[in-house]
């Protein structure tokens, strides 16, 4: 099975007037535009059947861009992507019964999830996920704690470059 972990695209800065509720911060127009290019690059690398997203607005908007690029019919929402409950997330993934799942979330949870999948600790492996970055994690069967391996981790500029090649 493959999990493609994606950090949401560039969003309105925390504390911006009019966006007091952090859960409601949207993507910036430039962030959405740049991520559309990155998503096209991502489409060269993976073929997901399902997108699982955090319920927060910026993640959902990022997931909607992916839904459009990959021509997938709907999104699945997991509250565990906003809370960082990795065990609950793995249960949510198992229910999807898909071979490749795009997982859209936030920092520090997305890098913590990567470490958790690779090493059984969310802090053992440090990884940098810029906004719009993606990592592909593989496993034999359903992903299990510490039993997965990293195929690649690409920052958004590299993904945009793939879209142009």
XYZ file of C-alpha atoms in Angstrom, residues 7-116:
110
model
C 1.249 19.274 3.508
C -1.374 21.882 2.640
C -0.417 24.687 0.248
C 0.456 28.262 1.259
C -2.340 29.742 3.354
C -3.210 33.143 4.767
C -0.799 33.903 7.621
C -1.859 33.128 11.163
C -3.161 36.282 12.836
C -4.291 37.933 9.599
C -7.236 40.278 10.312
C -10.509 38.614 9.408
C -9.148 35.112 10.071
C -9.168 34.883 13.857
C -10.206 31.212 13.760
C -7.125 29.259 12.671
C -9.302 26.403 11.375
C -10.816 28.749 8.787
C -7.625 30.164 7.253
C -7.835 29.617 3.458
C -5.145 29.215 0.831
C -3.811 32.402 -0.697
C -4.544 32.851 -4.417
C -0.816 32.483 -5.129
C -0.635 29.411 -2.886
C -3.485 27.769 -4.796
C -1.916 28.651 -8.146
C 1.496 27.267 -7.204
C 0.002 24.124 -5.722
C -1.971 23.405 -8.900
C 1.391 23.207 -10.671
C 2.843 21.018 -7.900
C -0.203 18.731 -8.068
C 0.352 18.238 -11.798
C 3.920 17.199 -10.990
C 2.663 14.855 -8.301
C 0.411 13.226 -10.887
C 3.542 12.031 -12.700
C 4.536 10.051 -9.599
C 1.383 8.573 -8.060
C -2.071 7.349 -9.052
C -4.305 7.564 -5.985
C -7.761 6.082 -5.667
C -8.735 8.205 -2.649
C -7.949 11.526 -0.974
C -8.136 11.751 2.814
C -7.981 15.297 4.187
C -7.984 17.253 7.401
C -11.234 19.173 7.915
C -9.390 22.518 8.211
C -10.145 24.873 5.310
C -6.593 25.172 3.951
C -6.185 21.378 3.830
C -9.599 20.857 2.250
C -8.803 23.461 -0.424
C -5.481 21.729 -1.112
C -7.312 18.391 -1.334
C -9.867 19.887 -3.730
C -7.029 20.912 -6.058
C -5.734 17.338 -5.915
C -9.246 16.009 -6.520
C -9.449 18.106 -9.683
C -5.983 17.149 -10.968
C -6.498 13.430 -10.303
C -10.163 13.518 -11.382
C -11.367 11.830 -8.218
C -15.066 12.092 -7.394
C -14.983 13.008 -3.697
C -12.961 13.659 -0.573
C -12.837 11.727 2.661
C -12.326 13.766 5.829
C -10.406 12.588 8.889
C -10.410 14.661 12.073
C -7.254 12.772 13.096
C -5.287 14.753 10.499
C -6.080 17.954 12.412
C -5.474 16.450 15.854
C -2.346 14.403 15.138
C -3.915 11.121 16.298
C -1.857 8.832 14.066
C -3.402 5.573 15.307
C -6.896 6.878 14.452
C -5.640 7.994 11.051
C -4.358 4.491 10.275
C -7.797 3.121 11.172
C -9.380 5.680 8.818
C -6.979 4.657 6.036
C -7.789 0.956 6.536
C -11.509 1.668 6.105
C -10.876 3.182 2.659
C -9.708 -0.126 1.150
C -7.518 1.651 -1.425
C -4.044 0.813 -2.697
C -2.829 4.434 -2.899
C -4.173 7.207 -0.673
C -3.336 10.911 -0.751
C -3.279 12.204 2.838
C -3.510 16.013 3.202
C -2.586 17.546 6.530
C -0.593 20.077 8.519
C 2.660 20.544 10.325
C 3.814 19.352 12.775
C 1.459 16.387 12.360
C 2.400 15.416 8.790
C 6.130 15.109 9.554
C 5.233 13.388 12.832
C 3.129 10.901 10.862
C 6.034 10.207 8.517
C 8.335 9.502 11.458
C 5.656 7.363 13.160
